[in-house]
Amino acid sequence: MEQVIFPRPLVNGDKIAIVSPASIINPEYVSGAVDVLSRLGWNPYVAPHALGASGSFSGTVSERLADINQALNDPEVRAILCSRGGYGAVHLLDKLDSNAFEKDPKWIIGFSDISALHAYASHHNVASIHSSMCKHLALFGEHDECSRALIGILQGKMPEYNVEPHCYNRHGVASGKVVGGNLAVISALLATPYSPFETRGSILVIEDIAESIYKVERILYQLRLAGVFDRISALIVGQFTEYRPDRNYSVMEDMIREAISGFNFPVAFNFPVGHVDRNLPLLMSATARLDVAEDGVTLRY
């Protein structure tokens, strides 16, 4: 496995580009994030089309693409903070300036639909940050647990998390490249050049919002039949929110537990990552060690 490339840590005065590669963003969240990042000593700027609108998107494909490519080609930009997810990042994957990204990798920050951009970064063997975005920074500021962890990663600190046990956990220890994110987004990349499922021995992270239990089950069986669960070293089950019970399962985790039965890899349920306030930042494509024990779960980079 190739050695992953880490964009350099940020220092005082570094530029952070705020872009909107997917859906429309509330401008107040962007201005709030700018205030927080400025207080931290960085130099955030809002990309030309980040506050725009084109249907449900923040801009046309060419507008959204131009904002990111401008940031990728600016040597003073050291991180690209996606304003929000929604839907639309997939439009950009085969059009991004890969030469610029490989020549001068920047931190890509975001989650949900931004999982597509994490898959893009992983395709180029570059680490990225699965993290809350402008809304969280605006509402919770820089002293919140998740904000502090994000700031620490940007400053070059490797995170370590300790999480309470869950009755469905499957105990064990595994090490591997952390991949995944939003389940609906990453499953749609299966069999494409940006599929995050190909690396053997990876730690797969999954989370989702507003997906029916049967739809999540269908995706899990797709991954199962594609051999994904034969290749991973461990599974982190994040937060699945805003779904309704159905006639087969009242709780999403009950279905997930059955869908991954028959495999021996460690599993950590109820990990604080996803569409919730406590959305711990993860270093995607970096190697981590997951220890799922009776008294709790430790994820250490």
PDB file of C-alpha atoms in Angstrom:
ATOM      1  CA  MET A   1       0.000   0.000   0.000  1.00  0.00           C
ATOM      2  CA  GLU A   2       1.406   3.400  -0.956  1.00  0.00           C
ATOM      3  CA  GLN A   3       2.338   5.821   1.784  1.00  0.00           C
ATOM      4  CA  VAL A   4      -0.476   8.337   2.189  1.00  0.00           C
ATOM      5  CA  ILE A   5       0.357  12.003   1.583  1.00  0.00           C
ATOM      6  CA  PHE A   6      -0.595  14.468   4.336  1.00  0.00           C
ATOM      7  CA  PRO A   7      -1.122  18.100   3.337  1.00  0.00           C
ATOM      8  CA  ARG A   8       1.118  20.258   5.466  1.00  0.00           C
ATOM      9  CA  PRO A   9      -0.220  21.630   8.770  1.00  0.00           C
ATOM     10  CA  LEU A  10      -1.659  25.133   8.765  1.00  0.00           C
ATOM     11  CA  VAL A  11       0.215  28.028  10.318  1.00  0.00           C
ATOM     12  CA  ASN A  12      -0.872  31.514  11.279  1.00  0.00           C
ATOM     13  CA  GLY A  13      -2.014  33.520   8.254  1.00  0.00           C
ATOM     14  CA  ASP A  14      -2.672  30.553   5.955  1.00  0.00           C
ATOM     15  CA  LYS A  15      -5.589  30.892   3.554  1.00  0.00           C
ATOM     16  CA  ILE A  16      -8.650  28.648   3.828  1.00  0.00           C
ATOM     17  CA  ALA A  17     -11.016  28.575   0.875  1.00  0.00           C
ATOM     18  CA  ILE A  18     -14.712  28.133   1.677  1.00  0.00           C
ATOM     19  CA  VAL A  19     -16.410  26.504  -1.296  1.00  0.00           C
ATOM     20  CA  SER A  20     -19.862  25.034  -1.931  1.00  0.00           C
ATOM     21  CA  PRO A  21     -19.423  21.976  -4.165  1.00  0.00           C
ATOM     22  CA  ALA A  22     -22.974  20.762  -3.660  1.00  0.00           C
ATOM     23  CA  SER A  23     -26.134  22.384  -2.278  1.00  0.00           C
ATOM     24  CA  ILE A  24     -27.141  25.931  -1.351  1.00  0.00           C
ATOM     25  CA  ILE A  25     -25.807  27.182   1.990  1.00  0.00           C
ATOM     26  CA  ASN A  26     -27.271  29.656   4.495  1.00  0.00           C
ATOM     27  CA  PRO A  27     -24.951  32.694   4.231  1.00  0.00           C
ATOM     28  CA  GLU A  28     -25.096  33.209   7.994  1.00  0.00           C
ATOM     29  CA  TYR A  29     -23.359  29.877   8.543  1.00  0.00           C
ATOM     30  CA  VAL A  30     -20.586  30.890   6.165  1.00  0.00           C
ATOM     31  CA  SER A  31     -20.054  34.283   7.794  1.00  0.00           C
ATOM     32  CA  GLY A  32     -20.054  32.615  11.210  1.00  0.00           C
ATOM     33  CA  ALA A  33     -17.406  30.137  10.075  1.00  0.00           C
ATOM     34  CA  VAL A  34     -15.317  32.986   8.652  1.00  0.00           C
ATOM     35  CA  ASP A  35     -15.407  34.694  12.060  1.00  0.00           C
ATOM     36  CA  VAL A  36     -14.239  31.539  13.852  1.00  0.00           C
ATOM     37  CA  LEU A  37     -11.421  30.789  11.423  1.00  0.00           C
ATOM     38  CA  SER A  38     -10.277  34.409  11.533  1.00  0.00           C
ATOM     39  CA  ARG A  39     -10.123  34.346  15.336  1.00  0.00           C
ATOM     40  CA  LEU A  40      -7.857  31.316  15.043  1.00  0.00           C
ATOM     41  CA  GLY A  41      -5.357  33.334  13.043  1.00  0.00           C
ATOM     42  CA  TRP A  42      -6.111  31.932   9.618  1.00  0.00           C
ATOM     43  CA  ASN A  43      -7.196  33.833   6.521  1.00  0.00           C
ATOM     44  CA  PRO A  44     -10.515  32.445   5.277  1.00  0.00           C
ATOM     45  CA  TYR A  45     -12.106  33.632   2.062  1.00  0.00           C
ATOM     46  CA  VAL A  46     -15.455  32.829   0.513  1.00  0.00           C
ATOM     47  CA  ALA A  47     -15.188  31.540  -3.050  1.00  0.00           C
ATOM     48  CA  PRO A  48     -17.052  33.572  -5.720  1.00  0.00           C
ATOM     49  CA  HIS A  49     -19.936  31.108  -6.138  1.00  0.00           C
ATOM     50  CA  ALA A  50     -20.086  29.680  -2.611  1.00  0.00           C
ATOM     51  CA  LEU A  51     -23.210  31.664  -1.740  1.00  0.00           C
ATOM     52  CA  GLY A  52     -24.878  31.281  -5.129  1.00  0.00           C
ATOM     53  CA  ALA A  53     -27.871  29.276  -6.293  1.00  0.00           C
ATOM     54  CA  SER A  54     -28.664  27.234  -9.373  1.00  0.00           C
ATOM     55  CA  GLY A  55     -31.702  25.087  -8.703  1.00  0.00           C
ATOM     56  CA  SER A  56     -30.859  23.204  -5.505  1.00  0.00           C
ATOM     57  CA  PHE A  57     -27.144  23.636  -6.120  1.00  0.00           C
ATOM     58  CA  SER A  58     -24.908  26.509  -5.053  1.00  0.00           C
ATOM     59  CA  GLY A  59     -24.001  27.089  -8.684  1.00  0.00           C
ATOM     60  CA  THR A  60     -23.740  25.448 -12.058  1.00  0.00           C
ATOM     61  CA  VAL A  61     -21.238  22.632 -12.451  1.00  0.00           C
ATOM     62  CA  SER A  62     -18.791  25.010 -14.121  1.00  0.00           C
ATOM     63  CA  GLU A  63     -19.183  27.587 -11.333  1.00  0.00           C
ATOM     64  CA  ARG A  64     -18.695  25.089  -8.532  1.00  0.00           C
ATOM     65  CA  LEU A  65     -15.786  23.520 -10.385  1.00  0.00           C
ATOM     66  CA  ALA A  66     -14.138  26.894 -10.962  1.00  0.00           C
ATOM     67  CA  ASP A  67     -14.206  27.688  -7.238  1.00  0.00           C
ATOM     68  CA  ILE A  68     -12.485  24.449  -6.228  1.00  0.00           C
ATOM     69  CA  ASN A  69      -9.972  24.485  -9.050  1.00  0.00           C
ATOM     70  CA  GLN A  70      -9.080  28.079  -8.205  1.00  0.00           C
ATOM     71  CA  ALA A  71      -8.378  26.980  -4.630  1.00  0.00           C
ATOM     72  CA  LEU A  72      -6.383  23.948  -5.802  1.00  0.00           C
ATOM     73  CA  ASN A  73      -4.169  26.189  -7.923  1.00  0.00           C
ATOM     74  CA  ASP A  74      -3.598  28.879  -5.287  1.00  0.00           C
ATOM     75  CA  PRO A  75      -0.324  28.105  -3.450  1.00  0.00           C
ATOM     76  CA  GLU A  76      -1.435  30.212  -0.487  1.00  0.00           C
ATOM     77  CA  VAL A  77      -4.550  28.089   0.094  1.00  0.00           C
ATOM     78  CA  ARG A  78      -3.758  25.282   2.536  1.00  0.00           C
ATOM     79  CA  ALA A  79      -7.272  23.971   3.226  1.00  0.00           C
ATOM     80  CA  ILE A  80     -10.588  23.792   1.405  1.00  0.00           C
ATOM     81  CA  LEU A  81     -13.577  23.920   3.748  1.00  0.00           C
ATOM     82  CA  CYS A  82     -16.776  22.755   2.087  1.00  0.00           C
ATOM     83  CA  SER A  83     -19.664  24.890   3.310  1.00  0.00           C
ATOM     84  CA  ARG A  84     -22.142  22.002   3.402  1.00  0.00           C
ATOM     85  CA  GLY A  85     -23.124  18.755   1.734  1.00  0.00           C
ATOM     86  CA  GLY A  86     -26.529  18.035   0.255  1.00  0.00           C
ATOM     87  CA  TYR A  87     -25.981  16.679  -3.236  1.00  0.00           C
ATOM     88  CA  GLY A  88     -23.777  17.588  -6.186  1.00  0.00           C
ATOM     89  CA  ALA A  89     -20.109  16.885  -5.427  1.00  0.00           C
ATOM     90  CA  VAL A  90     -20.189  13.849  -7.718  1.00  0.00           C
ATOM     91  CA  HIS A  91     -20.614  16.206 -10.693  1.00  0.00           C
ATOM     92  CA  LEU A  92     -17.048  17.432 -10.149  1.00  0.00           C
ATOM     93  CA  LEU A  93     -14.971  14.299  -9.603  1.00  0.00           C
ATOM     94  CA  ASP A  94     -13.769  13.721 -13.158  1.00  0.00           C
ATOM     95  CA  LYS A  95     -13.261  17.443 -13.820  1.00  0.00           C
ATOM     96  CA  LEU A  96     -11.143  18.538 -10.845  1.00  0.00           C
ATOM     97  CA  ASP A  97      -7.573  19.667 -11.516  1.00  0.00           C
ATOM     98  CA  SER A  98      -5.823  16.481 -10.449  1.00  0.00           C
ATOM     99  CA  ASN A  99      -2.408  17.757 -11.480  1.00  0.00           C
ATOM    100  CA  ALA A 100      -2.725  20.723  -9.143  1.00  0.00           C
ATOM    101  CA  PHE A 101      -4.005  18.543  -6.296  1.00  0.00           C
ATOM    102  CA  GLU A 102      -1.170  16.025  -6.650  1.00  0.00           C
ATOM    103  CA  LYS A 103       1.468  18.737  -7.000  1.00  0.00           C
ATOM    104  CA  ASP A 104       0.292  20.687  -3.953  1.00  0.00           C
ATOM    105  CA  PRO A 105      -2.238  18.741  -1.836  1.00  0.00           C
ATOM    106  CA  LYS A 106      -4.632  20.759   0.326  1.00  0.00           C
ATOM    107  CA  TRP A 107      -6.791  19.612   3.198  1.00  0.00           C
ATOM    108  CA  ILE A 108     -10.345  18.873   2.032  1.00  0.00           C
ATOM    109  CA  ILE A 109     -12.810  19.266   4.908  1.00  0.00           C
ATOM    110  CA  GLY A 110     -16.450  18.152   5.094  1.00  0.00           C
ATOM    111  CA  PHE A 111     -18.805  15.206   5.383  1.00  0.00           C
ATOM    112  CA  SER A 112     -22.095  13.850   4.019  1.00  0.00           C
ATOM    113  CA  ASP A 113     -22.054  14.493   0.246  1.00  0.00           C
ATOM    114  CA  ILE A 114     -18.429  15.583   0.629  1.00  0.00           C
ATOM    115  CA  SER A 115     -17.653  11.882   1.062  1.00  0.00           C
ATOM    116  CA  ALA A 116     -17.330  11.933  -2.738  1.00  0.00           C
ATOM    117  CA  LEU A 117     -14.436  14.378  -2.423  1.00  0.00           C
ATOM    118  CA  HIS A 118     -12.822  12.221   0.264  1.00  0.00           C
ATOM    119  CA  ALA A 119     -13.016   9.345  -2.205  1.00  0.00           C
ATOM    120  CA  TYR A 120     -11.378  11.610  -4.794  1.00  0.00           C
ATOM    121  CA  ALA A 121      -8.582  12.469  -2.354  1.00  0.00           C
ATOM    122  CA  SER A 122      -8.120   8.802  -1.501  1.00  0.00           C
ATOM    123  CA  HIS A 123      -7.887   7.983  -5.215  1.00  0.00           C
ATOM    124  CA  HIS A 124      -4.881  10.325  -5.265  1.00  0.00           C
ATOM    125  CA  ASN A 125      -3.537   8.850  -2.004  1.00  0.00           C
ATOM    126  CA  VAL A 126      -4.017  12.120  -0.092  1.00  0.00           C
ATOM    127  CA  ALA A 127      -5.413  12.329   3.442  1.00  0.00           C
ATOM    128  CA  SER A 128      -8.534  14.441   4.035  1.00  0.00           C
ATOM    129  CA  ILE A 129     -10.760  15.372   6.975  1.00  0.00           C
ATOM    130  CA  HIS A 130     -14.276  13.957   7.436  1.00  0.00           C
ATOM    131  CA  SER A 131     -15.719  16.684   9.635  1.00  0.00           C
ATOM    132  CA  SER A 132     -18.567  19.052  10.330  1.00  0.00           C
ATOM    133  CA  MET A 133     -18.557  22.217   8.239  1.00  0.00           C
ATOM    134  CA  CYS A 134     -19.667  25.863   8.345  1.00  0.00           C
ATOM    135  CA  LYS A 135     -22.904  25.359  10.268  1.00  0.00           C
ATOM    136  CA  HIS A 136     -21.163  23.631  13.152  1.00  0.00           C
ATOM    137  CA  LEU A 137     -18.393  26.211  13.352  1.00  0.00           C
ATOM    138  CA  ALA A 138     -20.921  29.049  13.249  1.00  0.00           C
ATOM    139  CA  LEU A 139     -23.215  27.588  15.922  1.00  0.00           C
ATOM    140  CA  PHE A 140     -20.683  25.999  18.288  1.00  0.00           C
ATOM    141  CA  GLY A 141     -17.542  28.070  17.788  1.00  0.00           C
ATOM    142  CA  GLU A 142     -13.942  27.031  18.222  1.00  0.00           C
ATOM    143  CA  HIS A 143     -14.179  25.634  21.768  1.00  0.00           C
ATOM    144  CA  ASP A 144     -16.595  22.797  21.021  1.00  0.00           C
ATOM    145  CA  GLU A 145     -15.106  19.280  21.234  1.00  0.00           C
ATOM    146  CA  CYS A 146     -15.464  18.600  17.515  1.00  0.00           C
ATOM    147  CA  SER A 147     -14.186  22.027  16.508  1.00  0.00           C
ATOM    148  CA  ARG A 148     -11.145  21.602  18.748  1.00  0.00           C
ATOM    149  CA  ALA A 149     -10.405  18.230  17.186  1.00  0.00           C
ATOM    150  CA  LEU A 150     -10.679  19.678  13.667  1.00  0.00           C
ATOM    151  CA  ILE A 151      -8.398  22.572  14.598  1.00  0.00           C
ATOM    152  CA  GLY A 152      -5.907  20.124  16.077  1.00  0.00           C
ATOM    153  CA  ILE A 153      -5.784  18.044  12.901  1.00  0.00           C
ATOM    154  CA  LEU A 154      -5.241  21.156  10.791  1.00  0.00           C
ATOM    155  CA  GLN A 155      -2.381  22.098  13.118  1.00  0.00           C
ATOM    156  CA  GLY A 156      -0.769  18.679  12.670  1.00  0.00           C
ATOM    157  CA  LYS A 157      -2.070  16.759  15.698  1.00  0.00           C
ATOM    158  CA  MET A 158      -3.186  13.158  15.237  1.00  0.00           C
ATOM    159  CA  PRO A 159      -6.525  12.486  16.953  1.00  0.00           C
ATOM    160  CA  GLU A 160      -7.354   9.730  19.395  1.00  0.00           C
ATOM    161  CA  TYR A 161     -10.938   8.971  20.423  1.00  0.00           C
ATOM    162  CA  ASN A 162     -12.399   6.906  23.238  1.00  0.00           C
ATOM    163  CA  VAL A 163     -16.048   5.955  22.840  1.00  0.00           C
ATOM    164  CA  GLU A 164     -18.452   4.174  25.162  1.00  0.00           C
ATOM    165  CA  PRO A 165     -19.237   0.479  24.487  1.00  0.00           C
ATOM    166  CA  HIS A 166     -22.336  -0.726  22.655  1.00  0.00           C
ATOM    167  CA  CYS A 167     -24.115  -4.021  23.206  1.00  0.00           C
ATOM    168  CA  TYR A 168     -23.845  -4.914  19.500  1.00  0.00           C
ATOM    169  CA  ASN A 169     -20.093  -4.302  19.280  1.00  0.00           C
ATOM    170  CA  ARG A 170     -17.935  -7.131  17.978  1.00  0.00           C
ATOM    171  CA  HIS A 171     -14.706  -7.116  19.960  1.00  0.00           C
ATOM    172  CA  GLY A 172     -11.272  -7.169  18.386  1.00  0.00           C
ATOM    173  CA  VAL A 173      -8.352  -5.074  17.212  1.00  0.00           C
ATOM    174  CA  ALA A 174      -7.650  -3.974  13.652  1.00  0.00           C
ATOM    175  CA  SER A 175      -5.402  -1.533  11.838  1.00  0.00           C
ATOM    176  CA  GLY A 176      -5.936  -0.119   8.388  1.00  0.00           C
ATOM    177  CA  LYS A 177      -6.631   2.826   6.146  1.00  0.00           C
ATOM    178  CA  VAL A 178      -9.787   4.692   7.214  1.00  0.00           C
ATOM    179  CA  VAL A 179     -12.239   4.997   4.307  1.00  0.00           C
ATOM    180  CA  GLY A 180     -15.933   5.613   3.747  1.00  0.00           C
ATOM    181  CA  GLY A 181     -18.345   8.231   5.027  1.00  0.00           C
ATOM    182  CA  ASN A 182     -21.907   8.705   3.901  1.00  0.00           C
ATOM    183  CA  LEU A 183     -23.159   5.273   2.865  1.00  0.00           C
ATOM    184  CA  ALA A 184     -25.427   6.347   0.007  1.00  0.00           C
ATOM    185  CA  VAL A 185     -22.686   8.528  -1.483  1.00  0.00           C
ATOM    186  CA  ILE A 186     -19.834   6.036  -1.282  1.00  0.00           C
ATOM    187  CA  SER A 187     -21.905   3.061  -2.448  1.00  0.00           C
ATOM    188  CA  ALA A 188     -22.732   5.001  -5.630  1.00  0.00           C
ATOM    189  CA  LEU A 189     -18.984   5.100  -6.353  1.00  0.00           C
ATOM    190  CA  LEU A 190     -18.622   1.316  -6.365  1.00  0.00           C
ATOM    191  CA  ALA A 191     -17.030   0.122  -9.644  1.00  0.00           C
ATOM    192  CA  THR A 192     -15.818   3.641 -10.490  1.00  0.00           C
ATOM    193  CA  PRO A 193     -12.203   4.881 -10.344  1.00  0.00           C
ATOM    194  CA  TYR A 194     -13.093   6.609  -7.067  1.00  0.00           C
ATOM    195  CA  SER A 195     -14.450   3.589  -5.228  1.00  0.00           C
ATOM    196  CA  PRO A 196     -13.217   3.675  -1.617  1.00  0.00           C
ATOM    197  CA  PHE A 197     -13.733  -0.066  -1.188  1.00  0.00           C
ATOM    198  CA  GLU A 198     -10.802  -1.516  -3.078  1.00  0.00           C
ATOM    199  CA  THR A 199      -8.026  -1.308  -0.462  1.00  0.00           C
ATOM    200  CA  ARG A 200      -7.708  -4.589   1.387  1.00  0.00           C
ATOM    201  CA  GLY A 201      -7.561  -4.298   5.153  1.00  0.00           C
ATOM    202  CA  SER A 202      -9.222  -0.911   5.447  1.00  0.00           C
ATOM    203  CA  ILE A 203     -11.392   0.337   8.319  1.00  0.00           C
ATOM    204  CA  LEU A 204     -14.757   1.211   6.780  1.00  0.00           C
ATOM    205  CA  VAL A 205     -16.845   4.033   8.291  1.00  0.00           C
ATOM    206  CA  ILE A 206     -20.549   4.328   7.428  1.00  0.00           C
ATOM    207  CA  GLU A 207     -23.265   6.814   8.388  1.00  0.00           C
ATOM    208  CA  ASP A 208     -26.402   8.223   6.749  1.00  0.00           C
ATOM    209  CA  ILE A 209     -29.462  10.398   7.151  1.00  0.00           C
ATOM    210  CA  ALA A 210     -33.096  10.079   6.044  1.00  0.00           C
ATOM    211  CA  GLU A 211     -32.594   6.702   4.359  1.00  0.00           C
ATOM    212  CA  SER A 212     -35.176   3.974   4.838  1.00  0.00           C
ATOM    213  CA  ILE A 213     -34.002   0.887   6.674  1.00  0.00           C
ATOM    214  CA  TYR A 214     -34.627  -1.299   3.629  1.00  0.00           C
ATOM    215  CA  LYS A 215     -32.576   1.049   1.417  1.00  0.00           C
ATOM    216  CA  VAL A 216     -29.625   0.858   3.796  1.00  0.00           C
ATOM    217  CA  GLU A 217     -30.036  -2.920   3.892  1.00  0.00           C
ATOM    218  CA  ARG A 218     -29.999  -3.050   0.087  1.00  0.00           C
ATOM    219  CA  ILE A 219     -26.756  -1.079   0.018  1.00  0.00           C
ATOM    220  CA  LEU A 220     -25.162  -3.340   2.629  1.00  0.00           C
ATOM    221  CA  TYR A 221     -26.085  -6.413   0.606  1.00  0.00           C
ATOM    222  CA  GLN A 222     -24.653  -4.739  -2.486  1.00  0.00           C
ATOM    223  CA  LEU A 223     -21.362  -4.297  -0.615  1.00  0.00           C
ATOM    224  CA  ARG A 224     -21.571  -7.818   0.733  1.00  0.00           C
ATOM    225  CA  LEU A 225     -22.097  -9.317  -2.724  1.00  0.00           C
ATOM    226  CA  ALA A 226     -19.313  -7.133  -4.143  1.00  0.00           C
ATOM    227  CA  GLY A 227     -16.876  -8.686  -1.663  1.00  0.00           C
ATOM    228  CA  VAL A 228     -16.327  -5.502   0.342  1.00  0.00           C
ATOM    229  CA  PHE A 229     -16.881  -7.210   3.695  1.00  0.00           C
ATOM    230  CA  ASP A 230     -14.348  -9.876   2.715  1.00  0.00           C
ATOM    231  CA  ARG A 231     -11.689  -7.182   2.299  1.00  0.00           C
ATOM    232  CA  ILE A 232     -12.135  -4.788   5.228  1.00  0.00           C
ATOM    233  CA  SER A 233     -10.376  -5.204   8.567  1.00  0.00           C
ATOM    234  CA  ALA A 234     -13.050  -3.474  10.675  1.00  0.00           C
ATOM    235  CA  LEU A 235     -16.332  -1.572  10.493  1.00  0.00           C
ATOM    236  CA  ILE A 236     -17.293   1.636  12.280  1.00  0.00           C
ATOM    237  CA  VAL A 237     -21.055   2.163  12.321  1.00  0.00           C
ATOM    238  CA  GLY A 238     -21.744   5.850  12.782  1.00  0.00           C
ATOM    239  CA  GLN A 239     -25.051   7.604  13.293  1.00  0.00           C
ATOM    240  CA  PHE A 240     -28.079   6.741  11.161  1.00  0.00           C
ATOM    241  CA  THR A 241     -30.630   9.477  11.717  1.00  0.00           C
ATOM    242  CA  GLU A 242     -34.085  10.635  10.559  1.00  0.00           C
ATOM    243  CA  TYR A 243     -35.410   7.273   9.458  1.00  0.00           C
ATOM    244  CA  ARG A 244     -38.686   5.524  10.295  1.00  0.00           C
ATOM    245  CA  PRO A 245     -39.161   2.041  11.719  1.00  0.00           C
ATOM    246  CA  ASP A 246     -40.634  -0.458   9.267  1.00  0.00           C
ATOM    247  CA  ARG A 247     -42.402  -3.810   9.563  1.00  0.00           C
ATOM    248  CA  ASN A 248     -39.112  -5.712   9.579  1.00  0.00           C
ATOM    249  CA  TYR A 249     -36.960  -3.589  11.899  1.00  0.00           C
ATOM    250  CA  SER A 250     -37.755  -0.899  14.408  1.00  0.00           C
ATOM    251  CA  VAL A 251     -34.087   0.070  14.795  1.00  0.00           C
ATOM    252  CA  MET A 252     -31.520   0.523  12.020  1.00  0.00           C
ATOM    253  CA  GLU A 253     -28.746  -1.082  14.073  1.00  0.00           C
ATOM    254  CA  ASP A 254     -30.732  -4.327  14.340  1.00  0.00           C
ATOM    255  CA  MET A 255     -30.743  -4.616  10.561  1.00  0.00           C
ATOM    256  CA  ILE A 256     -27.067  -3.686  10.225  1.00  0.00           C
ATOM    257  CA  ARG A 257     -26.122  -6.290  12.800  1.00  0.00           C
ATOM    258  CA  GLU A 258     -27.853  -9.006  10.773  1.00  0.00           C
ATOM    259  CA  ALA A 259     -26.593  -7.752   7.404  1.00  0.00           C
ATOM    260  CA  ILE A 260     -22.953  -8.095   8.496  1.00  0.00           C
ATOM    261  CA  SER A 261     -23.396 -11.430  10.246  1.00  0.00           C
ATOM    262  CA  GLY A 262     -21.017 -14.196   9.260  1.00  0.00           C
ATOM    263  CA  PHE A 263     -17.934 -11.964   9.147  1.00  0.00           C
ATOM    264  CA  ASN A 264     -15.260 -11.860  11.826  1.00  0.00           C
ATOM    265  CA  PHE A 265     -13.981  -8.270  11.648  1.00  0.00           C
ATOM    266  CA  PRO A 266     -14.376  -6.020  14.699  1.00  0.00           C
ATOM    267  CA  VAL A 267     -17.411  -3.730  14.645  1.00  0.00           C
ATOM    268  CA  ALA A 268     -17.945  -0.511  16.607  1.00  0.00           C
ATOM    269  CA  PHE A 269     -21.582   0.598  16.761  1.00  0.00           C
ATOM    270  CA  ASN A 270     -22.898   4.045  17.730  1.00  0.00           C
ATOM    271  CA  PHE A 271     -19.653   5.831  16.910  1.00  0.00           C
ATOM    272  CA  PRO A 272     -20.116   9.638  17.117  1.00  0.00           C
ATOM    273  CA  VAL A 273     -19.775  10.461  13.434  1.00  0.00           C
ATOM    274  CA  GLY A 274     -22.543  11.558  11.084  1.00  0.00           C
ATOM    275  CA  HIS A 275     -25.414  14.038  10.941  1.00  0.00           C
ATOM    276  CA  VAL A 276     -25.331  14.849  14.646  1.00  0.00           C
ATOM    277  CA  ASP A 277     -23.849  17.651  16.748  1.00  0.00           C
ATOM    278  CA  ARG A 278     -21.113  15.362  18.079  1.00  0.00           C
ATOM    279  CA  ASN A 279     -19.507  14.496  14.748  1.00  0.00           C
ATOM    280  CA  LEU A 280     -15.893  13.649  15.575  1.00  0.00           C
ATOM    281  CA  PRO A 281     -13.453  14.529  12.770  1.00  0.00           C
ATOM    282  CA  LEU A 282     -11.784  11.571  11.098  1.00  0.00           C
ATOM    283  CA  LEU A 283      -8.596  11.493   9.060  1.00  0.00           C
ATOM    284  CA  MET A 284      -9.643   9.728   5.887  1.00  0.00           C
ATOM    285  CA  SER A 285      -7.076   7.611   4.021  1.00  0.00           C
ATOM    286  CA  ALA A 286      -4.780   7.690   7.069  1.00  0.00           C
ATOM    287  CA  THR A 287      -3.894   4.492   8.905  1.00  0.00           C
ATOM    288  CA  ALA A 288      -5.511   4.008  12.303  1.00  0.00           C
ATOM    289  CA  ARG A 289      -5.841   1.332  14.942  1.00  0.00           C
ATOM    290  CA  LEU A 290      -9.331   0.412  16.142  1.00  0.00           C
ATOM    291  CA  ASP A 291      -9.649  -1.412  19.448  1.00  0.00           C
ATOM    292  CA  VAL A 292     -13.157  -2.630  20.244  1.00  0.00           C
ATOM    293  CA  ALA A 293     -13.171  -3.946  23.799  1.00  0.00           C
ATOM    294  CA  GLU A 294     -15.723  -4.746  26.459  1.00  0.00           C
ATOM    295  CA  ASP A 295     -15.142  -1.450  28.246  1.00  0.00           C
ATOM    296  CA  GLY A 296     -15.202   0.767  25.150  1.00  0.00           C
ATOM    297  CA  VAL A 297     -13.795   1.648  21.746  1.00  0.00           C
ATOM    298  CA  THR A 298     -10.523   3.410  20.961  1.00  0.00           C
ATOM    299  CA  LEU A 299      -9.639   4.831  17.564  1.00  0.00           C
ATOM    300  CA  ARG A 300      -6.021   5.952  17.455  1.00  0.00           C
ATOM    301  CA  TYR A 301      -4.143   7.408  14.479  1.00  0.00           C
TER     302      TYR A 301
END
